[in-house]
Short mmCIF file of C-alpha atoms and ligand atoms in Angstrom, two decimals:
data_model
loop_
_atom_site.label_atom_id
_atom_site.label_comp_id
_atom_site.label_asym_id
_atom_site.label_seq_id
_atom_site.Cartn_x
_atom_site.Cartn_y
_atom_site.Cartn_z
CA MET A 1 0.00 0.00 0.00
CA GLU A 2 1.27 3.36 -0.91
CA LEU A 3 1.55 5.68 2.02
CA LYS A 4 -0.34 8.85 1.51
CA ARG A 5 1.70 11.91 2.25
CA ARG A 6 0.23 14.33 4.67
CA GLU A 7 -1.58 17.17 2.96
CA LYS A 8 0.34 19.78 4.82
CA ASP A 9 3.93 19.22 5.77
CA LEU A 10 5.51 22.12 7.54
CA THR A 11 8.13 24.05 5.66
CA VAL A 12 11.45 24.83 7.27
CA TRP A 13 10.28 28.39 7.86
CA GLN A 14 7.21 27.15 9.68
CA LYS A 15 9.24 24.67 11.69
CA LEU A 16 11.22 27.56 13.12
CA TYR A 17 8.04 28.42 15.09
CA ILE A 18 9.14 31.95 15.85
CA PRO A 19 7.81 33.56 12.63
CA GLU A 20 4.53 31.69 13.02
CA ILE A 21 4.25 32.76 16.64
CA VAL A 22 4.84 36.36 15.61
CA LYS A 23 2.05 36.00 13.03
CA GLY A 24 -0.30 34.66 15.67
CA LEU A 25 0.59 37.45 18.06
CA ALA A 26 -0.02 40.03 15.35
CA LEU A 27 -3.47 38.56 14.76
CA THR A 28 -4.45 38.70 18.41
CA LEU A 29 -3.07 42.22 18.72
CA ARG A 30 -5.27 43.32 15.82
CA THR A 31 -8.26 41.59 17.38
CA MET A 32 -7.77 43.54 20.58
CA PHE A 33 -8.79 46.75 18.86
CA LYS A 34 -11.70 45.37 16.86
CA PRO A 35 -15.28 46.12 17.89
CA LYS A 36 -16.63 43.79 20.54
CA VAL A 37 -19.67 41.55 20.20
CA THR A 38 -20.70 41.63 23.86
CA MET A 39 -24.09 43.19 24.63
CA GLU A 40 -24.10 44.77 28.06
CA TYR A 41 -27.27 43.08 29.13
CA PRO A 42 -29.40 45.07 31.52
CA GLU A 43 -28.78 48.27 29.54
CA ILE A 44 -28.79 46.81 26.05
CA LYS A 45 -31.26 44.03 25.45
CA PHE A 46 -31.09 41.38 22.80
CA GLN A 47 -33.90 41.79 20.26
CA PRO A 48 -34.62 38.26 19.10
CA PRO A 49 -35.63 37.49 15.52
CA SER A 50 -39.09 36.04 14.92
CA SER A 51 -37.69 32.53 14.78
CA TYR A 52 -36.72 32.84 18.44
CA ARG A 53 -38.35 30.47 20.91
CA GLY A 54 -38.93 32.38 24.12
CA ARG A 55 -41.56 31.48 26.71
CA PRO A 56 -44.80 30.00 25.29
CA VAL A 57 -47.82 32.32 25.54
CA LEU A 58 -51.52 32.11 24.75
CA VAL A 59 -52.87 34.28 21.97
CA GLN A 60 -55.57 36.71 23.12
CA GLU A 61 -57.95 37.90 20.41
CA GLU A 62 -59.02 41.54 20.01
CA ASN A 63 -62.22 40.89 21.96
CA GLY A 64 -60.18 39.79 24.97
CA VAL A 65 -60.89 36.06 24.68
CA GLU A 66 -58.20 33.49 24.28
CA ARG A 67 -58.07 31.49 21.04
CA CYS A 68 -57.52 28.23 22.88
CA VAL A 69 -60.32 25.66 22.65
CA ALA A 70 -58.91 23.51 25.42
CA CYS A 71 -58.36 20.49 23.20
CA GLY A 72 -55.46 19.43 25.40
CA LEU A 73 -53.14 18.53 22.53
CA CYS A 74 -50.39 20.80 23.78
CA SER A 75 -50.54 19.32 27.22
CA ARG A 76 -50.44 15.84 25.64
CA VAL A 77 -47.43 16.56 23.44
CA CYS A 78 -45.38 18.49 25.94
CA PRO A 79 -42.28 16.35 26.58
CA ALA A 80 -41.64 18.02 29.89
CA LEU A 81 -45.23 17.66 31.12
CA ALA A 82 -45.31 21.36 31.81
CA ILE A 83 -48.83 22.23 30.67
CA GLU A 84 -52.04 21.68 32.53
CA VAL A 85 -55.37 22.42 30.79
CA GLN A 86 -58.84 22.14 32.26
CA ALA A 87 -61.69 22.58 29.80
CA ALA A 88 -65.08 24.11 30.40
CA GLU A 89 -68.04 25.05 28.23
CA THR A 90 -68.80 28.54 27.01
CA GLU A 91 -71.62 30.31 25.14
CA LEU A 92 -69.17 31.53 22.53
CA GLU A 93 -68.89 30.06 19.06
CA LYS A 94 -65.89 27.97 20.01
CA GLU A 95 -67.99 26.19 22.68
CA ARG A 96 -65.00 25.18 24.83
CA TYR A 97 -62.49 27.27 26.66
CA PRO A 98 -59.74 26.51 29.16
CA LYS A 99 -60.98 27.12 32.68
CA LYS A 100 -57.48 26.72 33.87
CA PHE A 101 -54.34 26.89 31.76
CA GLU A 102 -51.00 26.62 33.51
CA ILE A 103 -47.46 26.25 32.27
CA ASN A 104 -44.80 25.37 34.78
CA MET A 105 -41.87 27.47 33.61
CA ILE A 106 -39.39 25.42 35.61
CA ARG A 107 -40.34 22.36 33.56
CA CYS A 108 -40.67 23.96 30.13
CA ILE A 109 -37.73 23.25 27.86
CA PHE A 110 -38.75 25.71 25.12
CA CYS A 111 -39.04 22.98 22.52
CA GLY A 112 -42.00 24.60 20.79
CA PHE A 113 -43.94 21.35 20.37
CA CYS A 114 -47.03 22.88 21.94
CA GLU A 115 -47.01 25.61 19.34
CA GLU A 116 -46.47 23.10 16.55
CA VAL A 117 -49.31 20.82 17.58
CA CYS A 118 -51.95 23.45 18.38
CA PRO A 119 -54.78 23.31 15.80
CA GLU A 120 -55.92 26.87 16.54
CA GLU A 121 -52.61 28.70 16.56
CA ALA A 122 -53.56 29.51 20.10
CA ILE A 123 -50.23 28.93 21.80
CA VAL A 124 -47.06 30.43 20.34
CA MET A 125 -43.50 31.03 21.42
CA SER A 126 -42.88 34.67 22.32
CA LYS A 127 -39.67 36.70 22.34
CA ASP A 128 -39.67 36.97 26.10
CA TYR A 129 -36.53 35.48 27.60
CA GLU A 130 -36.46 37.26 30.93
CA LEU A 131 -37.89 34.61 33.23
CA VAL A 132 -37.16 35.26 36.86
CA PHE A 133 -38.83 33.82 39.90
CA THR A 134 -37.80 33.58 43.50
CA ASN A 135 -39.85 30.53 44.46
CA ARG A 136 -41.45 27.53 42.84
CA GLU A 137 -45.03 28.78 43.10
CA ASP A 138 -44.18 31.90 41.10
CA ALA A 139 -42.80 29.71 38.34
CA ILE A 140 -46.22 28.30 37.49
CA TYR A 141 -47.69 30.76 35.02
CA GLY A 142 -51.48 30.92 34.99
CA LYS A 143 -53.74 32.48 32.38
CA ASP A 144 -53.11 35.95 33.76
CA LYS A 145 -49.47 35.78 32.74
CA LEU A 146 -49.92 33.64 29.67
CA LEU A 147 -52.44 35.71 27.75
CA VAL A 148 -50.80 38.12 25.33
CA PRO A 149 -52.73 40.33 22.86
CA VAL A 150 -52.52 39.13 19.28
CA GLU A 151 -50.93 42.38 17.99
CA LYS A 152 -47.85 41.71 20.05
CA LEU A 153 -47.43 38.30 18.49
CA LYS A 154 -47.83 39.29 14.84
CA ASP A 155 -44.18 38.61 14.08
CA ARG A 156 -44.32 35.07 15.30
CA LEU A 157 -47.70 34.29 13.71
CA GLU A 158 -46.47 35.50 10.35
CA PHE A 159 -43.31 33.49 10.75
CA LEU A 160 -45.35 30.39 11.54
CA ARG A 161 -47.60 30.82 8.48
CA LYS A 162 -44.55 31.13 6.29
CA PHE A 163 -42.48 28.26 7.59
CA LYS A 164 -44.68 25.81 9.50
CA MET B 1 24.91 54.17 58.47
CA ASN B 2 24.72 52.31 61.74
CA ILE B 3 23.01 49.00 62.22
CA THR B 4 19.56 50.32 63.29
CA GLU B 5 19.39 52.61 60.30
CA ILE B 6 20.23 49.74 58.00
CA ILE B 7 17.50 47.60 59.56
CA VAL B 8 14.91 50.37 59.37
CA VAL B 9 15.74 51.19 55.76
CA SER B 10 15.65 47.52 54.80
CA LEU B 11 12.31 47.03 56.53
CA ILE B 12 10.84 50.00 54.73
CA LYS B 13 12.08 48.64 51.44
CA ILE B 14 10.72 45.15 52.15
CA VAL B 15 7.28 46.48 53.02
CA LEU B 16 7.31 48.72 49.96
CA VAL B 17 8.24 45.89 47.64
CA ILE B 18 5.67 43.48 49.07
CA VAL B 19 2.91 46.07 48.87
CA MET B 20 4.02 46.88 45.34
CA ILE B 21 3.83 43.25 44.28
CA LEU B 22 0.43 42.73 45.89
CA VAL B 23 -1.01 45.80 44.22
CA ALA B 24 0.62 44.82 40.95
CA VAL B 25 -0.92 41.34 41.16
CA ILE B 26 -4.37 42.83 41.67
CA PHE B 27 -4.01 44.91 38.54
CA LEU B 28 -2.35 42.10 36.66
CA VAL B 29 -5.26 39.71 37.24
CA TYR B 30 -7.65 42.43 36.17
CA PHE B 31 -5.72 43.20 33.02
CA GLU B 32 -5.29 39.53 32.23
CA ARG B 33 -9.06 39.21 32.20
CA ARG B 34 -9.60 42.37 30.24
CA ILE B 35 -6.96 41.62 27.63
CA SER B 36 -8.12 38.04 27.21
CA ALA B 37 -11.61 39.40 26.68
CA TRP B 38 -10.44 41.89 24.07
CA ILE B 39 -8.59 39.17 22.21
CA GLN B 40 -11.77 37.09 22.15
CA TYR B 41 -14.03 39.95 20.94
CA ARG B 42 -15.44 40.38 24.42
CA ILE B 43 -15.44 43.28 26.85
CA GLY B 44 -14.44 41.56 30.07
CA PRO B 45 -15.24 42.53 33.65
CA ASN B 46 -16.28 46.19 33.71
CA ARG B 47 -18.85 46.50 36.47
CA VAL B 48 -17.07 46.47 39.84
CA GLY B 49 -15.60 49.89 40.42
CA TRP B 50 -14.42 52.18 37.66
CA LYS B 51 -14.21 50.08 34.47
CA GLY B 52 -14.19 46.99 36.67
CA ILE B 53 -10.90 47.83 38.32
CA LEU B 54 -12.08 46.37 41.64
CA GLN B 55 -12.99 42.99 40.12
CA THR B 56 -9.97 41.27 41.65
CA THR B 57 -10.79 42.69 45.08
CA ALA B 58 -14.27 41.25 44.79
CA ASP B 59 -12.83 37.89 43.74
CA VAL B 60 -10.44 37.85 46.70
CA MET B 61 -13.30 38.71 49.05
CA LYS B 62 -15.25 35.80 47.66
CA LEU B 63 -12.31 33.43 48.07
CA LEU B 64 -11.76 34.60 51.65
CA LEU B 65 -15.34 33.81 52.56
CA LYS B 66 -15.27 30.31 51.07
CA GLU B 67 -14.86 27.17 53.10
CA ASP B 68 -11.33 25.81 53.17
CA ILE B 69 -11.69 22.17 52.19
CA VAL B 70 -8.86 19.78 52.98
CA PRO B 71 -9.38 16.36 51.40
CA SER B 72 -9.36 13.54 53.93
CA ALA B 73 -6.85 11.55 51.87
CA SER B 74 -4.35 14.38 51.92
CA ASN B 75 -1.19 14.86 53.91
CA LYS B 76 -2.34 17.80 56.02
CA THR B 77 1.04 19.32 56.83
CA LEU B 78 2.32 19.32 53.30
CA HIS B 79 -1.06 20.38 51.99
CA THR B 80 -0.86 23.54 54.10
CA LEU B 81 2.83 24.05 53.53
CA ALA B 82 2.69 23.94 49.74
CA PRO B 83 1.01 27.31 49.06
CA ILE B 84 3.18 28.91 51.73
CA ILE B 85 6.33 27.71 50.00
CA ALA B 86 5.04 28.91 46.65
CA LEU B 87 4.25 32.34 48.07
CA PHE B 88 7.45 32.64 50.06
CA VAL B 89 9.59 31.85 47.05
CA ALA B 90 7.67 34.19 44.81
CA PHE B 91 8.08 37.13 47.17
CA SER B 92 11.61 36.60 48.35
CA THR B 93 13.00 36.46 44.83
CA TYR B 94 12.22 40.09 44.37
CA ALA B 95 14.77 41.09 47.02
CA VAL B 96 17.72 41.31 44.65
CA ILE B 97 16.19 43.06 41.66
CA PRO B 98 17.33 46.66 41.28
CA PHE B 99 14.69 49.05 40.06
CA GLY B 100 16.80 52.15 39.95
CA PRO B 101 20.29 53.56 40.47
CA ASP B 102 21.61 54.39 43.93
CA VAL B 103 19.91 57.49 45.29
CA THR B 104 20.51 59.87 48.17
CA ILE B 105 17.42 60.48 50.33
CA PHE B 106 17.74 62.74 53.39
CA GLY B 107 21.48 62.35 53.25
CA TYR B 108 21.35 58.58 53.17
CA GLN B 109 22.83 56.62 50.32
CA VAL B 110 19.99 54.23 49.45
CA LYS B 111 20.13 51.40 46.98
CA LEU B 112 16.88 50.88 45.11
CA MET B 113 16.77 47.18 45.85
CA VAL B 114 16.07 45.30 49.05
CA ALA B 115 19.40 43.48 49.25
CA ASP B 116 22.51 44.15 47.23
CA VAL B 117 23.73 40.58 47.05
CA ASN B 118 26.87 39.84 45.13
CA ILE B 119 25.51 36.56 43.86
CA GLY B 120 22.06 37.97 43.14
CA VAL B 121 21.48 36.08 39.89
CA LEU B 122 22.45 32.82 41.52
CA TYR B 123 20.08 33.60 44.38
CA VAL B 124 17.19 34.09 41.99
CA LEU B 125 17.97 30.89 40.10
CA ALA B 126 18.23 28.96 43.35
CA LEU B 127 14.96 30.29 44.72
CA THR B 128 13.00 29.72 41.54
CA SER B 129 14.13 26.10 41.61
CA LEU B 130 12.82 25.93 45.16
CA GLY B 131 9.51 27.14 43.84
CA VAL B 132 8.94 23.77 42.23
CA TYR B 133 8.63 22.29 45.73
CA GLY B 134 5.48 24.26 46.30
CA ILE B 135 3.86 22.76 43.25
CA THR B 136 5.22 19.25 43.72
CA PHE B 137 4.18 19.17 47.38
CA ALA B 138 0.74 20.41 46.41
CA GLY B 139 0.43 17.60 43.88
CA TYR B 140 1.87 14.95 46.17
CA SER B 141 -0.03 15.84 49.32
CA SER B 142 -3.47 16.25 47.77
CA GLY B 143 -4.11 12.52 47.49
CA SER B 144 -5.58 12.92 44.03
CA LYS B 145 -4.16 11.48 40.83
CA TYR B 146 -4.75 14.63 38.83
CA SER B 147 -2.85 16.73 41.32
CA LEU B 148 -0.05 14.20 41.41
CA LEU B 149 0.25 14.19 37.62
CA GLY B 150 0.33 17.96 37.63
CA GLY B 151 3.03 18.01 40.27
CA ILE B 152 5.16 15.46 38.45
CA ARG B 153 4.82 17.27 35.16
CA SER B 154 5.77 20.48 36.82
CA SER B 155 8.95 19.10 38.32
CA ALA B 156 10.00 17.49 35.03
CA GLN B 157 9.29 20.69 33.17
CA MET B 158 11.13 22.91 35.63
CA ILE B 159 14.21 20.72 35.63
CA SER B 160 14.36 20.62 31.84
CA TYR B 161 13.97 24.32 31.39
CA GLU B 162 16.18 25.34 34.25
CA VAL B 163 19.12 23.90 32.32
CA SER B 164 18.63 26.13 29.30
CA MET B 165 17.79 29.03 31.57
CA GLY B 166 21.07 28.62 33.41
CA PHE B 167 23.02 28.40 30.19
CA SER B 168 21.37 31.52 28.78
CA VAL B 169 22.24 33.40 31.93
CA ALA B 170 25.84 32.26 31.53
CA GLY B 171 26.01 34.37 28.37
CA VAL B 172 24.97 37.44 30.34
CA LEU B 173 27.48 36.70 33.05
CA LEU B 174 30.30 36.40 30.53
CA LEU B 175 29.62 39.93 29.34
CA SER B 176 29.03 41.60 32.68
CA GLU B 177 31.70 39.60 34.56
CA SER B 178 29.56 39.71 37.65
CA LEU B 179 26.66 37.95 39.35
CA ASN B 180 25.50 41.18 40.94
CA PRO B 181 22.24 42.35 39.31
CA GLN B 182 23.13 46.01 39.70
CA LYS B 183 26.49 45.47 37.95
CA ILE B 184 24.77 43.52 35.19
CA VAL B 185 22.47 46.48 34.63
CA LEU B 186 25.38 48.91 34.62
CA ALA B 187 27.22 46.77 32.09
CA GLN B 188 24.35 47.33 29.66
CA SER B 189 24.79 51.09 29.36
CA GLY B 190 23.84 52.77 26.11
CA TRP B 191 22.43 50.35 23.59
CA MET B 192 24.62 47.51 24.84
CA TRP B 193 21.51 45.68 25.94
CA ASN B 194 21.99 41.96 26.21
CA ALA B 195 18.84 41.39 24.19
CA ILE B 196 20.57 43.08 21.26
CA LEU B 197 24.01 41.58 21.76
CA GLN B 198 22.77 38.03 22.23
CA PRO B 199 19.33 37.62 20.70
CA ILE B 200 19.46 33.82 20.85
CA GLY B 201 20.12 33.88 24.58
CA PHE B 202 17.32 36.36 24.99
CA ILE B 203 14.83 34.10 23.22
CA THR B 204 15.90 30.98 25.10
CA PHE B 205 15.72 32.84 28.41
CA VAL B 206 12.25 34.23 27.69
CA VAL B 207 10.97 30.81 26.63
CA SER B 208 12.44 29.22 29.75
CA ALA B 209 10.93 31.97 31.87
CA PHE B 210 7.52 31.13 30.43
CA ALA B 211 8.11 27.48 31.28
CA GLU B 212 9.34 28.32 34.78
CA THR B 213 6.29 30.42 35.57
CA ASN B 214 3.97 27.70 34.23
CA ARG B 215 2.35 30.10 31.85
CA LEU B 216 0.80 29.10 28.59
CA PRO B 217 2.02 27.69 26.21
CA PHE B 218 3.79 25.72 28.95
CA ASP B 219 1.09 25.45 31.59
CA LEU B 220 1.07 21.66 31.59
CA PRO B 221 1.03 21.35 35.41
CA GLU B 222 -2.46 22.84 35.41
CA ALA B 223 -3.69 21.84 31.98
CA GLU B 224 -7.43 22.11 32.57
CA PRO B 225 -8.71 19.79 29.84
CA GLU B 226 -6.52 16.88 30.95
CA LEU B 227 -5.84 17.40 34.64
CA VAL B 228 -8.95 19.18 35.92
CA GLY B 229 -6.92 21.87 37.64
CA GLY B 230 -3.55 20.18 37.91
CA TYR B 231 -1.70 20.58 41.17
CA HIS B 232 -4.28 22.89 42.73
CA THR B 233 -7.32 20.70 41.98
CA GLU B 234 -7.79 19.94 45.67
CA TYR B 235 -7.27 23.46 46.93
CA SER B 236 -9.93 25.92 47.86
CA SER B 237 -10.40 29.23 49.57
CA MET B 238 -7.32 31.20 50.55
CA LYS B 239 -4.88 28.37 49.85
CA PHE B 240 -5.99 28.38 46.26
CA ALA B 241 -5.67 32.15 46.22
CA GLY B 242 -2.13 31.66 47.53
CA PHE B 243 -1.20 29.65 44.45
CA PHE B 244 -2.92 32.15 42.25
CA LEU B 245 -1.03 34.98 43.88
CA ALA B 246 2.24 33.09 43.60
CA GLU B 247 1.71 32.47 39.90
CA TYR B 248 1.18 36.13 39.19
CA ALA B 249 3.97 37.23 41.51
CA ASN B 250 6.21 34.81 39.63
CA MET B 251 5.22 36.45 36.39
CA ILE B 252 6.26 39.82 37.77
CA ILE B 253 9.57 38.41 38.93
CA ALA B 254 10.20 36.78 35.57
CA SER B 255 9.50 40.07 33.82
CA ALA B 256 11.76 41.94 36.21
CA MET B 257 14.51 39.37 35.68
CA ILE B 258 14.22 39.59 31.90
CA THR B 259 14.38 43.36 32.18
CA THR B 260 17.39 43.27 34.43
CA LEU B 261 19.34 40.67 32.51
CA TYR B 262 18.48 41.53 28.93
CA LEU B 263 16.71 44.85 28.55
CA GLY B 264 19.14 47.10 30.39
CA GLY B 265 17.24 47.18 33.71
CA TRP B 266 16.44 50.73 34.71
CA GLN B 267 18.76 52.27 32.13
CA ILE B 268 17.54 54.63 29.46
CA PRO B 269 20.12 54.84 26.68
CA TYR B 270 22.08 58.09 26.67
CA ILE B 271 19.87 59.84 29.21
CA ASP B 272 22.94 61.40 30.87
CA LYS B 273 23.67 63.27 27.62
CA LEU B 274 20.40 65.21 28.01
CA GLY B 275 21.75 67.04 31.07
CA LEU B 276 18.62 66.63 33.20
CA GLY B 277 18.85 67.02 36.98
CA VAL B 278 19.83 64.04 39.10
CA THR B 279 16.37 63.67 40.66
CA LEU B 280 14.57 63.81 37.34
CA THR B 281 16.97 61.35 35.74
CA THR B 282 16.50 58.91 38.60
CA LEU B 283 12.74 59.20 38.46
CA LEU B 284 12.77 58.65 34.71
CA GLN B 285 15.01 55.64 35.12
CA VAL B 286 12.79 54.05 37.75
CA GLY B 287 9.85 54.78 35.47
CA ALA B 288 11.68 53.15 32.58
CA PHE B 289 12.22 50.02 34.64
CA PHE B 290 8.53 49.75 35.46
CA LEU B 291 7.55 50.47 31.87
CA LYS B 292 9.75 47.66 30.64
CA VAL B 293 8.32 45.30 33.24
CA ILE B 294 4.77 46.31 32.35
CA PHE B 295 5.44 45.71 28.69
CA LEU B 296 6.79 42.25 29.44
CA LEU B 297 3.79 41.47 31.62
CA PHE B 298 1.56 42.50 28.78
CA PHE B 299 3.60 40.23 26.55
CA PHE B 300 3.08 37.33 28.97
CA ILE B 301 -0.68 37.84 28.87
CA TRP B 302 -0.71 38.42 25.14
CA VAL B 303 1.16 35.17 24.47
CA ARG B 304 -1.09 33.25 26.80
CA TRP B 305 -4.17 34.09 24.76
CA SER B 306 -2.50 33.57 21.39
CA ILE B 307 -0.64 30.30 21.50
CA PRO B 308 -2.09 26.86 22.24
CA ARG B 309 -0.61 24.59 24.88
CA PHE B 310 2.24 22.25 24.00
CA ARG B 311 1.83 18.50 24.27
CA TYR B 312 3.96 16.93 26.98
CA ASP B 313 6.39 15.20 24.58
CA GLN B 314 6.62 18.35 22.49
CA LEU B 315 7.48 20.29 25.60
CA MET B 316 10.27 17.90 26.49
CA SER B 317 11.72 17.71 23.00
CA LEU B 318 11.58 21.48 22.69
CA GLY B 319 13.38 21.84 25.99
CA TRP B 320 16.14 19.33 25.39
CA LYS B 321 16.54 19.28 21.62
CA VAL B 322 16.03 22.95 20.77
CA MET B 323 16.37 25.25 23.77
CA PHE B 324 19.35 23.48 25.31
CA PRO B 325 21.57 23.44 22.16
CA LEU B 326 20.52 27.01 21.36
CA SER B 327 21.58 28.26 24.75
CA ILE B 328 24.97 26.59 24.30
CA ILE B 329 25.33 28.16 20.86
CA ASN B 330 24.59 31.44 22.56
CA ILE B 331 27.49 31.00 24.96
CA ILE B 332 29.84 30.34 22.05
CA TRP B 333 28.47 33.40 20.28
CA VAL B 334 29.06 35.60 23.32
CA ALA B 335 32.56 34.20 23.74
CA CYS B 336 33.31 35.07 20.09
CA LEU B 337 31.94 38.59 20.64
CA ILE B 338 34.25 39.06 23.58
CA MET B 339 37.21 37.69 21.65
CA ILE B 340 36.65 39.87 18.59
CA PHE B 341 35.58 43.16 20.12
CA ASN B 342 37.40 42.88 23.43
CA LEU B 343 34.23 43.83 25.25
S1 SF4 C 401 -42.33 24.60 24.73
FE1 SF4 C 401 -42.18 22.41 24.89
S2 SF4 C 401 -41.77 22.08 27.04
FE2 SF4 C 401 -42.50 24.18 26.89
S3 SF4 C 401 -44.66 24.03 27.25
FE3 SF4 C 401 -44.41 23.87 25.05
S4 SF4 C 401 -44.28 21.69 24.64
FE4 SF4 C 401 -43.99 21.96 26.83
S1 SF4 C 402 -53.28 22.80 21.68
FE1 SF4 C 402 -53.90 24.89 21.40
S2 SF4 C 402 -56.12 24.83 21.46
FE2 SF4 C 402 -55.42 22.88 22.25
S3 SF4 C 402 -55.34 23.22 24.48
FE3 SF4 C 402 -53.30 23.69 23.69
S4 SF4 C 402 -53.38 25.87 23.32
FE4 SF4 C 402 -55.46 25.22 23.53
#
């Protein structure tokens, strides 16, 4: 078998190390004066693109009612078992609504399955990434925290129609 | 000067030097973090104090408040002794480095160094070799295989590089005909810097200094990906801080030694021709010494964030097959210089 030569054998100049080291040093020196990529967080906040998967929220229609029909698919598909839905009947056209809708934000892994499976486009991933709680009870988000007006979620809804 | 005056002056100088090193280490750690950040397109710590200058103080506070954990499998005495040795060696080395010419303050003739030892260079070499005990003890006494590997690597590395370090220094000694650091500095007046007269020796010495201080690209004793933390894996709290402090103090000493031996110490070429007053000249010279040291410290940090770590066999073959012959070539070169130019 013929031995394959290595693609890149070092030349004598490279084997001297010193010139190569100087090259490397010059590169890092140049880098030192280049603009930095760090965002200084509390002052400057990251504006996520519409493909970003922040915390899942419920879409609230203009008339103040949630889109959700309490089918329970999201709760069924959630791999982290984070969602709890309790259905009840309503006079509205949709006939069913969630009496109780809770997402445990400690469990949620931001996979976006709930959004994907929802037949009504009622649960979507928002751009909100600032999730802070000081105890476990606070981490369970009820309907009060989950409902977000539809105008605020336009970006994501459009993105979903285009790519889902 | 009578004996009390000598003691008082020496004590003042000792305190000054120790405070200087401690303050320098604080800034050094801060700048290491900032510079590394800049090299990696980051900003680095900039919140604690003005531009983050108090970051190190905050870190030290944190370390002080942490629990000091001593592993039950460790040898307690050695485990405690190791950081003390490392620190002691790091600080005491600085005693013989001159940071300025002799000055007269309040009628006293004061040397700007803690101790004017005739065999100063030898003293430094001896003490830095002692420094390896700190690391080896730390590795040996921790009762952990990672620490032990780190300690063993460190001793092997130090021994290999001390040889070429010693031989490079021999070149300097040939030219200055003295082991006294102050005389070595004086011998480099004008542009007769040893770095210019013997560039090979300069390079071998700098490389060995990197290896001796365990800095990247030679930080095998604490190679994180392989050895967790190397010799200080099992250390916490202030003992860990001790090693940290010693490492940075060692860096300062290495820079000061390189300055003294190769970059003309506190000398500014031809400053006496300018006809400035004695005080101003002295101040400028002391400033020049610190500038040179600061530049070298920057160089240490700069190299650390530019060059990857050597593999262990590469380290050994570089030490014995490249650095060692080069340092001997350097001696021959210096001898030829002396023969030809009657220096
Ligand atoms: S994003 Fe994933 S984990 Fe979070 S609630 Fe939806 S399905 Fe569950
Ligand atoms: S899948 Fe959609 S409609 Fe069904 S319960 Fe979940 S949010 Fe409501």
